[in-house]
């Protein structure tokens, strides 16, 4: 039973690395394609907004397809998109290369999560998705920083080329080892899936994901730039810093998986509180080795935990349609990622790079207040219209 989850986790590494690798490559891409950092940051916004706009609809539609073929097709599409990114001559072709995988990410992530929960049962949903999420954390631990190191040594195009090869290799592994699954033959109709959006509680949960991810990516999108310009680190050192940032996320993934099975909203609030502390402390501690390590450590742990907590929180809020609920979280999260990248870019242009942490903390503070409000809702609010 663990082999399918492991394979999906490995595939998830490639899928999420494709989305987030650009965070570490933004300075290089901006220089090579002759655009500003905020303009390059719009590539993050494009990817995120595409996921947000199309994710729930694509997930609801493709939920009826056989999962093995679907997952393999998504990985092949990611491989082709990364090939295009490798040879992109300008920002417009690069934008197309980012648009293509953005259509496949929500389908893969939502349905892989649902498949994992089907295997182990809903009572262990957090831990099952934590195993899938391990691939996401590894994308942060290894994918993004290694991509940055490769970019520094051989150019950012090499990072996308290697990622394309990995995507094709993972598709082959799934073809060979992932069994055909007949799980979830009791498919919920499209109308029934979209009905859960009528619940005020579900609307609140989606808004909570938007706020949390807006806060995280207002600052995280420009973390490599912060380390380069404010700390004075070179590309190699930035890569190692991002490696450490992701490595502590392994702890956050484990803590988040356990905490969310106990109480999703309390888990959200606790991790958000620590996240504020980490993000706000980075710039004041930028010239202190211990202080910067501590601030980035807290930020890394809580950010990884909130990835998982937000995902499981939505699935638990709509047990009658968990894959669609997961896609709503993915949509909300990516809307937040896009908004965060835009807000962070505007803050850099108007207030300076050192202010992005404080702007990010504002989003997170509002999300804590919303989580407190959602705790006053009665549980039956999730099924009043089902």
C-alpha atoms as a printed R data frame, in Angstrom:
    type eleno elety resid chain resno       x      y       z
1   ATOM     1    CA   UNK     A     1   0.000  0.000   0.000
2   ATOM     2    CA   UNK     A     2   2.937  2.342   0.585
3   ATOM     3    CA   UNK     A     3   4.432  1.854  -2.902
4   ATOM     4    CA   UNK     A     4   1.710  3.827  -4.759
5   ATOM     5    CA   UNK     A     5   1.988  6.641  -2.198
6   ATOM     6    CA   UNK     A     6   5.781  6.667  -2.560
7   ATOM     7    CA   UNK     A     7   5.534  6.815  -6.356
8   ATOM     8    CA   UNK     A     8   3.020  9.640  -6.189
9   ATOM     9    CA   UNK     A     9   5.221 11.470  -3.695
10  ATOM    10    CA   UNK     A    10   8.176 11.164  -6.083
11  ATOM    11    CA   UNK     A    11   6.024 12.468  -8.937
12  ATOM    12    CA   UNK     A    12   4.787 15.274  -6.713
13  ATOM    13    CA   UNK     A    13   8.403 16.320  -6.197
14  ATOM    14    CA   UNK     A    14   8.701 16.976  -9.926
15  ATOM    15    CA   UNK     A    15   5.336 18.703 -10.208
16  ATOM    16    CA   UNK     A    16   5.938 21.101  -7.327
17  ATOM    17    CA   UNK     A    17   9.570 21.712  -8.242
18  ATOM    18    CA   UNK     A    18   8.338 22.860 -11.650
19  ATOM    19    CA   UNK     A    19   6.128 25.462  -9.990
20  ATOM    20    CA   UNK     A    20   8.514 26.755  -7.355
21  ATOM    21    CA   UNK     A    21  11.981 26.348  -8.908
22  ATOM    22    CA   UNK     A    22  11.532 29.758 -10.491
23  ATOM    23    CA   UNK     A    23  11.716 31.375  -7.026
24  ATOM    24    CA   UNK     A    24  15.435 30.642  -6.850
25  ATOM    25    CA   UNK     A    25  16.023 31.495 -10.507
26  ATOM    26    CA   UNK     A    26  14.257 34.868 -10.674
27  ATOM    27    CA   UNK     A    27  17.420 37.013 -10.491
28  ATOM    28    CA   UNK     A    28  19.118 34.989 -13.262
29  ATOM    29    CA   UNK     A    29  16.033 34.875 -15.486
30  ATOM    30    CA   UNK     A    30  15.480 38.614 -15.078
31  ATOM    31    CA   UNK     A    31  19.065 39.385 -16.080
32  ATOM    32    CA   UNK     A    32  19.094 37.008 -19.071
33  ATOM    33    CA   UNK     A    33  15.680 37.978 -20.459
34  ATOM    34    CA   UNK     A    34  16.358 41.656 -19.731
35  ATOM    35    CA   UNK     A    35  13.399 42.352 -17.449
36  ATOM    36    CA   UNK     A    36  13.163 43.628 -13.882
37  ATOM    37    CA   UNK     A    37  12.787 41.368 -10.850
38  ATOM    38    CA   UNK     A    38   9.129 42.398 -10.303
39  ATOM    39    CA   UNK     A    39   8.435 41.733 -14.001
40  ATOM    40    CA   UNK     A    40  10.038 38.289 -13.728
41  ATOM    41    CA   UNK     A    41   7.965 37.777 -10.590
42  ATOM    42    CA   UNK     A    42   4.869 38.000 -12.781
43  ATOM    43    CA   UNK     A    43   5.806 34.531 -14.086
44  ATOM    44    CA   UNK     A    44   4.969 33.298 -10.590
45  ATOM    45    CA   UNK     A    45   1.691 35.212 -10.729
46  ATOM    46    CA   UNK     A    46   0.818 33.788 -14.166
47  ATOM    47    CA   UNK     A    47   1.358 30.205 -13.024
48  ATOM    48    CA   UNK     A    48  -0.567 30.744  -9.815
49  ATOM    49    CA   UNK     A    49  -3.528 32.567 -11.359
50  ATOM    50    CA   UNK     A    50  -3.855 29.876 -14.052
51  ATOM    51    CA   UNK     A    51  -4.058 27.197 -11.366
52  ATOM    52    CA   UNK     A    52  -6.573 29.267  -9.412
53  ATOM    53    CA   UNK     A    53  -8.793 29.959 -12.428
54  ATOM    54    CA   UNK     A    54  -8.900 26.489 -13.951
55  ATOM    55    CA   UNK     A    55  -7.929 24.109 -11.131
56  ATOM    56    CA   UNK     A    56 -11.338 23.250  -9.632
57  ATOM    57    CA   UNK     A    57 -13.015 22.826 -13.016
58  ATOM    58    CA   UNK     A    58 -10.229 20.666 -14.449
59  ATOM    59    CA   UNK     A    59 -10.079 18.542 -11.296
60  ATOM    60    CA   UNK     A    60 -13.846 17.966 -11.263
61  ATOM    61    CA   UNK     A    61 -13.741 17.000 -14.946
62  ATOM    62    CA   UNK     A    62 -10.696 14.709 -14.844
63  ATOM    63    CA   UNK     A    63 -11.777 12.974 -11.613
64  ATOM    64    CA   UNK     A    64 -13.616 10.446 -13.815
65  ATOM    65    CA   UNK     A    65 -10.428  9.364 -15.631
66  ATOM    66    CA   UNK     A    66  -8.285  6.356 -14.732
67  ATOM    67    CA   UNK     A    67  -5.630  7.699 -12.392
68  ATOM    68    CA   UNK     A    68  -2.540  5.915 -13.729
69  ATOM    69    CA   UNK     A    69  -2.969  7.238 -17.274
70  ATOM    70    CA   UNK     A    70  -3.872 10.660 -15.953
71  ATOM    71    CA   UNK     A    71  -0.802 11.006 -13.723
72  ATOM    72    CA   UNK     A    72   1.527  9.805 -16.493
73  ATOM    73    CA   UNK     A    73   0.011 12.285 -18.959
74  ATOM    74    CA   UNK     A    74   0.485 15.153 -16.508
75  ATOM    75    CA   UNK     A    75   4.164 14.317 -16.029
76  ATOM    76    CA   UNK     A    76   4.775 14.109 -19.785
77  ATOM    77    CA   UNK     A    77   3.135 17.524 -20.164
78  ATOM    78    CA   UNK     A    78   5.400 18.915 -17.436
79  ATOM    79    CA   UNK     A    79   8.439 17.507 -19.209
80  ATOM    80    CA   UNK     A    80   7.503 19.163 -22.498
81  ATOM    81    CA   UNK     A    81   6.835 22.488 -20.769
82  ATOM    82    CA   UNK     A    82  10.254 22.417 -19.127
83  ATOM    83    CA   UNK     A    83  11.862 21.707 -22.508
84  ATOM    84    CA   UNK     A    84  10.156 24.841 -23.822
85  ATOM    85    CA   UNK     A    85  11.390 26.839 -20.827
86  ATOM    86    CA   UNK     A    86  14.927 25.606 -21.508
87  ATOM    87    CA   UNK     A    87  14.945 27.245 -24.928
88  ATOM    88    CA   UNK     A    88  12.734 30.289 -24.193
89  ATOM    89    CA   UNK     A    89  14.251 33.273 -26.058
90  ATOM    90    CA   UNK     A    90  12.164 35.913 -24.288
91  ATOM    91    CA   UNK     A    91   9.748 36.500 -21.425
92  ATOM    92    CA   UNK     A    92   6.702 35.747 -23.608
93  ATOM    93    CA   UNK     A    93   7.801 32.243 -24.564
94  ATOM    94    CA   UNK     A    94   8.777 31.713 -20.940
95  ATOM    95    CA   UNK     A    95   5.257 32.717 -19.965
96  ATOM    96    CA   UNK     A    96   3.811 30.021 -22.259
97  ATOM    97    CA   UNK     A    97   6.194 27.483 -20.721
98  ATOM    98    CA   UNK     A    98   4.811 28.392 -17.300
99  ATOM    99    CA   UNK     A    99   1.185 28.378 -18.435
100 ATOM   100    CA   UNK     A   100   1.171 24.760 -19.684
101 ATOM   101    CA   UNK     A   101   2.138 22.964 -16.429
102 ATOM   102    CA   UNK     A   102  -0.134 25.278 -14.450
103 ATOM   103    CA   UNK     A   103  -3.074 23.457 -16.050
104 ATOM   104    CA   UNK     A   104  -1.853 20.058 -14.880
105 ATOM   105    CA   UNK     A   105  -0.662 20.815 -11.356
106 ATOM   106    CA   UNK     A   106  -4.061 21.101  -9.623
107 ATOM   107    CA   UNK     A   107  -5.330 17.936 -11.290
108 ATOM   108    CA   UNK     A   108  -2.319 15.927 -10.150
109 ATOM   109    CA   UNK     A   109  -2.084 17.301  -6.628
110 ATOM   110    CA   UNK     A   110  -5.802 17.063  -5.804
111 ATOM   111    CA   UNK     A   111  -6.335 13.588  -7.227
112 ATOM   112    CA   UNK     A   112  -3.061 12.217  -5.835
113 ATOM   113    CA   UNK     A   113  -4.131 13.450  -2.406
114 ATOM   114    CA   UNK     A   114  -7.546 11.819  -2.764
115 ATOM   115    CA   UNK     A   115  -5.937  8.574  -3.908
116 ATOM   116    CA   UNK     A   116  -3.685  8.536  -0.838
117 ATOM   117    CA   UNK     A   117  -6.652  9.078   1.481
118 ATOM   118    CA   UNK     A   118  -8.562  6.293  -0.280
119 ATOM   119    CA   UNK     A   119  -5.679  3.937   0.441
120 ATOM   120    CA   UNK     A   120  -5.361  4.589   4.187
121 ATOM   121    CA   UNK     A   121  -8.822  5.872   5.182
122 ATOM   122    CA   UNK     A   122 -10.030  9.356   6.188
123 ATOM   123    CA   UNK     A   123  -8.995  9.031   9.834
124 ATOM   124    CA   UNK     A   124  -5.343  9.085   8.731
125 ATOM   125    CA   UNK     A   125  -5.814 11.684   6.006
126 ATOM   126    CA   UNK     A   126  -3.246 14.081   7.444
127 ATOM   127    CA   UNK     A   127  -0.517 11.455   7.675
128 ATOM   128    CA   UNK     A   128  -1.265 10.010   4.237
129 ATOM   129    CA   UNK     A   129  -1.127 13.425   2.605
130 ATOM   130    CA   UNK     A   130   1.988 14.169   4.664
131 ATOM   131    CA   UNK     A   131   3.621 11.281   2.798
132 ATOM   132    CA   UNK     A   132   2.493 12.769  -0.504
133 ATOM   133    CA   UNK     A   133   3.535 16.141   0.844
134 ATOM   134    CA   UNK     A   134   6.999 14.730   1.547
135 ATOM   135    CA   UNK     A   135   7.601 15.083  -2.187
136 ATOM   136    CA   UNK     A   136   6.581 18.729  -1.944
137 ATOM   137    CA   UNK     A   137   8.933 19.353   0.952
138 ATOM   138    CA   UNK     A   138  11.724 17.564  -0.909
139 ATOM   139    CA   UNK     A   139  11.028 19.912  -3.822
140 ATOM   140    CA   UNK     A   140  11.762 22.745  -1.408
141 ATOM   141    CA   UNK     A   141  14.691 20.952   0.248
142 ATOM   142    CA   UNK     A   142  16.390 19.751  -2.931
143 ATOM   143    CA   UNK     A   143  14.548 20.926  -6.055
144 ATOM   144    CA   UNK     A   144  14.530 24.682  -5.576
145 ATOM   145    CA   UNK     A   145  17.991 25.104  -4.004
146 ATOM   146    CA   UNK     A   146  19.671 22.545  -6.280
147 ATOM   147    CA   UNK     A   147  18.072 24.370  -9.203
148 ATOM   148    CA   UNK     A   148  19.626 27.564  -7.874
149 ATOM   149    CA   UNK     A   149  23.039 25.906  -7.563
150 ATOM   150    CA   UNK     A   150  22.777 24.463 -11.088
151 ATOM   151    CA   UNK     A   151  21.763 27.887 -12.357
152 ATOM   152    CA   UNK     A   152  24.763 29.493 -10.704
153 ATOM   153    CA   UNK     A   153  27.130 26.911 -12.206
154 ATOM   154    CA   UNK     A   154  25.669 26.226 -15.651
155 ATOM   155    CA   UNK     A   155  22.882 28.770 -16.202
156 ATOM   156    CA   UNK     A   156  19.186 28.745 -15.356
157 ATOM   157    CA   UNK     A   157  18.271 26.970 -18.601
158 ATOM   158    CA   UNK     A   158  20.190 23.902 -17.443
159 ATOM   159    CA   UNK     A   159  17.949 23.684 -14.377
160 ATOM   160    CA   UNK     A   160  14.831 23.455 -16.549
161 ATOM   161    CA   UNK     A   161  16.515 20.945 -18.888
162 ATOM   162    CA   UNK     A   162  17.356 18.618 -16.000
163 ATOM   163    CA   UNK     A   163  13.837 19.020 -14.615
164 ATOM   164    CA   UNK     A   164  12.418 17.988 -18.002
165 ATOM   165    CA   UNK     A   165  14.499 14.797 -17.978
166 ATOM   166    CA   UNK     A   166  13.329 14.024 -14.425
167 ATOM   167    CA   UNK     A   167   9.676 14.531 -15.420
168 ATOM   168    CA   UNK     A   168   9.980 12.073 -18.315
169 ATOM   169    CA   UNK     A   169  11.797  9.572 -16.054
170 ATOM   170    CA   UNK     A   170   9.062  9.786 -13.397
171 ATOM   171    CA   UNK     A   171   6.398  9.239 -16.070
172 ATOM   172    CA   UNK     A   172   8.229  6.050 -17.109
173 ATOM   173    CA   UNK     A   173   8.429  4.854 -13.493
174 ATOM   174    CA   UNK     A   174   4.694  5.380 -13.023
175 ATOM   175    CA   UNK     A   175   4.033  3.508 -16.272
176 ATOM   176    CA   UNK     A   176   6.048  0.533 -15.032
177 ATOM   177    CA   UNK     A   177   5.243  0.384 -11.330
178 ATOM   178    CA   UNK     A   178   1.991  2.245 -10.574
179 ATOM   179    CA   UNK     A   179  -0.921 -0.229 -10.715
180 ATOM   180    CA   UNK     A   180  -4.143  0.626 -12.437
181 ATOM   181    CA   UNK     A   181  -6.621  1.750  -9.841
182 ATOM   182    CA   UNK     A   182 -10.351  1.330  -9.663
183 ATOM   183    CA   UNK     A   183 -10.572  3.396  -6.512
184 ATOM   184    CA   UNK     A   184 -13.363  5.911  -6.283
185 ATOM   185    CA   UNK     A   185 -15.758  4.314  -8.732
186 ATOM   186    CA   UNK     A   186 -18.524  6.064  -6.792
187 ATOM   187    CA   UNK     A   187 -17.849  9.323  -8.587
188 ATOM   188    CA   UNK     A   188 -19.677 12.378  -7.348
189 ATOM   189    CA   UNK     A   189 -21.460 14.350 -10.054
190 ATOM   190    CA   UNK     A   190 -20.102 17.717 -11.152
191 ATOM   191    CA   UNK     A   191 -23.199 19.419  -9.779
192 ATOM   192    CA   UNK     A   192 -22.781 17.765  -6.377
193 ATOM   193    CA   UNK     A   193 -19.131 18.743  -6.232
194 ATOM   194    CA   UNK     A   194 -19.797 22.396  -7.005
195 ATOM   195    CA   UNK     A   195 -22.647 22.434  -4.463
196 ATOM   196    CA   UNK     A   196 -20.172 22.493  -1.582
197 ATOM   197    CA   UNK     A   197 -19.233 26.028  -2.657
198 ATOM   198    CA   UNK     A   198 -22.618 27.185  -1.372
199 ATOM   199    CA   UNK     A   199 -21.503 26.524   2.199
200 ATOM   200    CA   UNK     A   200 -20.367 29.711   4.005
201 ATOM   201    CA   UNK     A   201 -17.924 27.577   5.983
202 ATOM   202    CA   UNK     A   202 -16.300 26.280   2.790
203 ATOM   203    CA   UNK     A   203 -16.135 29.805   1.399
204 ATOM   204    CA   UNK     A   204 -14.390 30.868   4.585
205 ATOM   205    CA   UNK     A   205 -11.892 28.011   4.350
206 ATOM   206    CA   UNK     A   206 -11.023 28.939   0.762
207 ATOM   207    CA   UNK     A   207 -10.578 32.587   1.756
208 ATOM   208    CA   UNK     A   208  -8.322 31.452   4.595
209 ATOM   209    CA   UNK     A   209  -6.078 29.617   2.122
210 ATOM   210    CA   UNK     A   210  -5.945 32.710  -0.099
211 ATOM   211    CA   UNK     A   211  -4.826 34.882   2.806
212 ATOM   212    CA   UNK     A   212  -2.259 32.410   4.147
213 ATOM   213    CA   UNK     A   213  -0.588 31.893   0.783
214 ATOM   214    CA   UNK     A   214  -0.747 35.596  -0.079
215 ATOM   215    CA   UNK     A   215   1.231 36.263   3.067
216 ATOM   216    CA   UNK     A   216   3.752 33.476   2.486
217 ATOM   217    CA   UNK     A   217   4.514 34.422  -1.115
218 ATOM   218    CA   UNK     A   218   4.568 38.168  -0.655
219 ATOM   219    CA   UNK     A   219   7.937 37.489   0.952
220 ATOM   220    CA   UNK     A   220   8.987 34.003  -0.237
221 ATOM   221    CA   UNK     A   221   8.826 34.905  -3.941
222 ATOM   222    CA   UNK     A   222  11.663 37.384  -3.347
223 ATOM   223    CA   UNK     A   223  13.662 35.432  -0.748
224 ATOM   224    CA   UNK     A   224  16.515 34.740  -3.186
225 ATOM   225    CA   UNK     A   225  16.629 38.442  -4.043
226 ATOM   226    CA   UNK     A   226  16.668 39.344  -0.333
227 ATOM   227    CA   UNK     A   227  19.632 37.057   0.253
228 ATOM   228    CA   UNK     A   228  21.478 38.393  -2.797
229 ATOM   229    CA   UNK     A   229  20.902 42.123  -2.392
230 ATOM   230    CA   UNK     A   230  20.462 42.647   1.356
231 ATOM   231    CA   UNK     A   231  22.711 39.913   2.741
232 ATOM   232    CA   UNK     A   232  25.227 40.179  -0.112
233 ATOM   233    CA   UNK     A   233  25.306 36.410  -0.772
234 ATOM   234    CA   UNK     A   234  26.414 35.002  -4.120
235 ATOM   235    CA   UNK     A   235  24.310 32.517  -6.085
236 ATOM   236    CA   UNK     A   236  25.971 29.452  -4.538
237 ATOM   237    CA   UNK     A   237  25.425 30.646  -0.980
238 ATOM   238    CA   UNK     A   238  21.824 31.563  -1.793
239 ATOM   239    CA   UNK     A   239  21.329 28.007  -3.017
240 ATOM   240    CA   UNK     A   240  22.655 26.559   0.229
241 ATOM   241    CA   UNK     A   241  20.476 28.922   2.266
242 ATOM   242    CA   UNK     A   242  17.420 27.780   0.351
243 ATOM   243    CA   UNK     A   243  18.540 24.198   0.945
244 ATOM   244    CA   UNK     A   244  18.548 24.824   4.680
245 ATOM   245    CA   UNK     A   245  15.212 26.626   4.451
246 ATOM   246    CA   UNK     A   246  13.693 23.583   2.805
247 ATOM   247    CA   UNK     A   247  15.433 21.045   5.031
248 ATOM   248    CA   UNK     A   248  13.765 22.374   8.172
249 ATOM   249    CA   UNK     A   249  10.509 22.051   6.234
250 ATOM   250    CA   UNK     A   250  10.768 18.282   6.725
251 ATOM   251    CA   UNK     A   251  10.082 18.938  10.396
252 ATOM   252    CA   UNK     A   252   7.225 21.259   9.489
253 ATOM   253    CA   UNK     A   253   5.682 18.629   7.227
254 ATOM   254    CA   UNK     A   254   5.710 16.079  10.052
255 ATOM   255    CA   UNK     A   255   4.382 18.521  12.648
256 ATOM   256    CA   UNK     A   256   1.668 19.748  10.292
257 ATOM   257    CA   UNK     A   257   0.499 16.213   9.460
258 ATOM   258    CA   UNK     A   258   0.013 15.375  13.117
259 ATOM   259    CA   UNK     A   259  -1.463 18.704  14.183
260 ATOM   260    CA   UNK     A   260  -4.046 18.923  11.400
261 ATOM   261    CA   UNK     A   261  -5.551 15.536  12.292
262 ATOM   262    CA   UNK     A   262  -6.249 16.898  15.788
263 ATOM   263    CA   UNK     A   263  -7.695 20.327  14.971
264 ATOM   264    CA   UNK     A   264  -7.171 21.945  11.545
265 ATOM   265    CA   UNK     A   265  -8.038 25.536  12.455
266 ATOM   266    CA   UNK     A   266  -6.024 25.627  15.686
267 ATOM   267    CA   UNK     A   267  -3.087 24.170  13.773
268 ATOM   268    CA   UNK     A   268  -3.466 26.940  11.179
269 ATOM   269    CA   UNK     A   269  -3.449 29.678  13.814
270 ATOM   270    CA   UNK     A   270  -0.450 28.349  15.725
271 ATOM   271    CA   UNK     A   271   1.727 27.931  12.652
272 ATOM   272    CA   UNK     A   272   0.630 31.346  11.343
273 ATOM   273    CA   UNK     A   273   1.721 33.028  14.564
274 ATOM   274    CA   UNK     A   274   5.211 31.551  14.309
275 ATOM   275    CA   UNK     A   275   5.338 32.341  10.590
276 ATOM   276    CA   UNK     A   276   4.841 36.042  11.312
277 ATOM   277    CA   UNK     A   277   7.778 35.969  13.709
278 ATOM   278    CA   UNK     A   278  10.064 34.268  11.196
279 ATOM   279    CA   UNK     A   279   9.249 36.511   8.242
280 ATOM   280    CA   UNK     A   280   9.477 39.772  10.165
281 ATOM   281    CA   UNK     A   281  12.789 38.798  11.793
282 ATOM   282    CA   UNK     A   282  14.698 37.939   8.589
283 ATOM   283    CA   UNK     A   283  15.648 41.460   7.461
284 ATOM   284    CA   UNK     A   284  16.607 42.815  10.932
285 ATOM   285    CA   UNK     A   285  18.769 39.703  11.419
286 ATOM   286    CA   UNK     A   286  20.216 39.741   7.889
287 ATOM   287    CA   UNK     A   287  23.821 40.408   9.014
288 ATOM   288    CA   UNK     A   288  23.755 38.010  11.980
289 ATOM   289    CA   UNK     A   289  24.576 34.420  11.070
290 ATOM   290    CA   UNK     A   290  22.732 32.950  14.048
291 ATOM   291    CA   UNK     A   291  19.829 35.393  13.845
292 ATOM   292    CA   UNK     A   292  19.297 34.852  10.117
293 ATOM   293    CA   UNK     A   293  19.497 31.076  10.525
294 ATOM   294    CA   UNK     A   294  16.953 31.154  13.364
295 ATOM   295    CA   UNK     A   295  14.536 33.425  11.488
296 ATOM   296    CA   UNK     A   296  14.735 31.387   8.280
297 ATOM   297    CA   UNK     A   297  14.417 28.172  10.292
298 ATOM   298    CA   UNK     A   298  11.158 29.279  11.918
299 ATOM   299    CA   UNK     A   299   9.891 30.537   8.561
300 ATOM   300    CA   UNK     A   300  10.804 27.280   6.814
301 ATOM   301    CA   UNK     A   301   9.182 25.003   9.413
302 ATOM   302    CA   UNK     A   302   5.929 26.930   9.569
303 ATOM   303    CA   UNK     A   303   5.631 27.463   5.811
304 ATOM   304    CA   UNK     A   304   5.990 23.728   5.106
305 ATOM   305    CA   UNK     A   305   3.479 22.933   7.845
306 ATOM   306    CA   UNK     A   306   0.945 25.394   6.444
307 ATOM   307    CA   UNK     A   307   1.172 23.845   2.967
308 ATOM   308    CA   UNK     A   308  -0.044 20.582   4.442
309 ATOM   309    CA   UNK     A   309  -2.426 21.990   7.049
310 ATOM   310    CA   UNK     A   310  -4.260 24.121   4.483
311 ATOM   311    CA   UNK     A   311  -4.655 21.190   2.107
312 ATOM   312    CA   UNK     A   312  -6.018 18.721   4.667
313 ATOM   313    CA   UNK     A   313  -8.145 21.415   6.295
314 ATOM   314    CA   UNK     A   314 -10.208 21.836   3.104
315 ATOM   315    CA   UNK     A   315 -10.489 18.079   2.520
316 ATOM   316    CA   UNK     A   316 -11.769 17.522   6.061
317 ATOM   317    CA   UNK     A   317 -14.267 20.368   5.640
318 ATOM   318    CA   UNK     A   318 -15.927 18.569   2.684
319 ATOM   319    CA   UNK     A   319 -15.592 14.783   3.171
320 ATOM   320    CA   UNK     A   320 -18.327 14.200   0.565
321 ATOM   321    CA   UNK     A   321 -16.078 15.594  -2.208
322 ATOM   322    CA   UNK     A   322 -12.471 15.576  -0.935
323 ATOM   323    CA   UNK     A   323 -10.741 15.836  -4.326
324 ATOM   324    CA   UNK     A   324 -12.812 18.842  -5.324
325 ATOM   325    CA   UNK     A   325 -12.225 20.389  -1.893
326 ATOM   326    CA   UNK     A   326  -8.492 19.822  -2.366
327 ATOM   327    CA   UNK     A   327  -8.694 21.545  -5.741
328 ATOM   328    CA   UNK     A   328 -10.400 24.507  -4.081
329 ATOM   329    CA   UNK     A   329  -7.491 24.767  -1.661
330 ATOM   330    CA   UNK     A   330  -5.055 24.557  -4.571
331 ATOM   331    CA   UNK     A   331  -6.987 27.270  -6.395
332 ATOM   332    CA   UNK     A   332  -7.162 29.481  -3.317
333 ATOM   333    CA   UNK     A   333  -3.507 28.866  -2.500
334 ATOM   334    CA   UNK     A   334  -2.378 29.731  -6.017
335 ATOM   335    CA   UNK     A   335  -4.573 32.818  -6.115
336 ATOM   336    CA   UNK     A   336  -2.772 33.792  -2.929
337 ATOM   337    CA   UNK     A   337   0.621 32.956  -4.459
338 ATOM   338    CA   UNK     A   338  -0.157 35.166  -7.447
339 ATOM   339    CA   UNK     A   339  -1.432 38.005  -5.295
340 ATOM   340    CA   UNK     A   340   1.553 37.679  -2.989
341 ATOM   341    CA   UNK     A   341   4.022 37.885  -5.878
342 ATOM   342    CA   UNK     A   342   2.243 41.002  -7.182
343 ATOM   343    CA   UNK     A   343   2.028 42.669  -3.783
344 ATOM   344    CA   UNK     A   344   5.646 41.831  -3.017
345 ATOM   345    CA   UNK     A   345   6.749 43.322  -6.327
346 ATOM   346    CA   UNK     A   346   4.783 46.498  -5.661
347 ATOM   347    CA   UNK     A   347   6.197 46.753  -2.129
348 ATOM   348    CA   UNK     A   348   9.727 46.432  -3.540
349 ATOM   349    CA   UNK     A   349   9.041 49.213  -6.058
350 ATOM   350    CA   UNK     A   350   7.511 51.591  -3.516
351 ATOM   351    CA   UNK     A   351   8.901 50.780  -0.042
352 ATOM   352    CA   UNK     A   352  11.984 48.720  -0.792
353 ATOM   353    CA   UNK     A   353  12.980 45.079  -0.561
354 ATOM   354    CA   UNK     A   354  13.351 45.207   3.213
355 ATOM   355    CA   UNK     A   355   9.613 45.823   3.705
356 ATOM   356    CA   UNK     A   356   8.208 42.671   2.089
357 ATOM   357    CA   UNK     A   357   8.296 40.689   5.364
358 ATOM   358    CA   UNK     A   358   6.120 43.247   7.123
359 ATOM   359    CA   UNK     A   359   3.636 43.362   4.240
360 ATOM   360    CA   UNK     A   360   3.492 39.552   4.310
361 ATOM   361    CA   UNK     A   361   2.867 39.558   8.055
362 ATOM   362    CA   UNK     A   362  -0.205 41.735   7.511
363 ATOM   363    CA   UNK     A   363  -1.838 39.034   5.379
364 ATOM   364    CA   UNK     A   364  -1.015 36.348   7.943
365 ATOM   365    CA   UNK     A   365  -2.448 38.391  10.814
366 ATOM   366    CA   UNK     A   366  -5.759 38.743   8.964
367 ATOM   367    CA   UNK     A   367  -5.755 34.987   8.305
368 ATOM   368    CA   UNK     A   368  -5.453 34.309  12.045
369 ATOM   369    CA   UNK     A   369  -8.488 36.495  12.713
370 ATOM   370    CA   UNK     A   370 -10.444 34.651  10.006
371 ATOM   371    CA   UNK     A   371  -9.497 31.256  11.475
372 ATOM   372    CA   UNK     A   372 -10.818 32.406  14.843
373 ATOM   373    CA   UNK     A   373 -14.086 33.420  13.157
374 ATOM   374    CA   UNK     A   374 -14.405 30.072  11.367
375 ATOM   375    CA   UNK     A   375 -14.095 28.249  14.693
376 ATOM   376    CA   UNK     A   376 -17.438 29.765  15.709
377 ATOM   377    CA   UNK     A   377 -19.239 28.038  12.801
378 ATOM   378    CA   UNK     A   378 -21.248 24.941  13.633
379 ATOM   379    CA   UNK     A   379 -19.974 21.695  12.017
380 ATOM   380    CA   UNK     A   380 -23.341 21.104  10.343
381 ATOM   381    CA   UNK     A   381 -22.731 24.213   8.216
382 ATOM   382    CA   UNK     A   382 -20.642 22.043   5.884
383 ATOM   383    CA   UNK     A   383 -23.585 19.907   4.855
384 ATOM   384    CA   UNK     A   384 -26.601 22.158   4.990
385 ATOM   385    CA   UNK     A   385 -26.890 22.090   1.210
386 ATOM   386    CA   UNK     A   386 -25.681 18.592   0.501
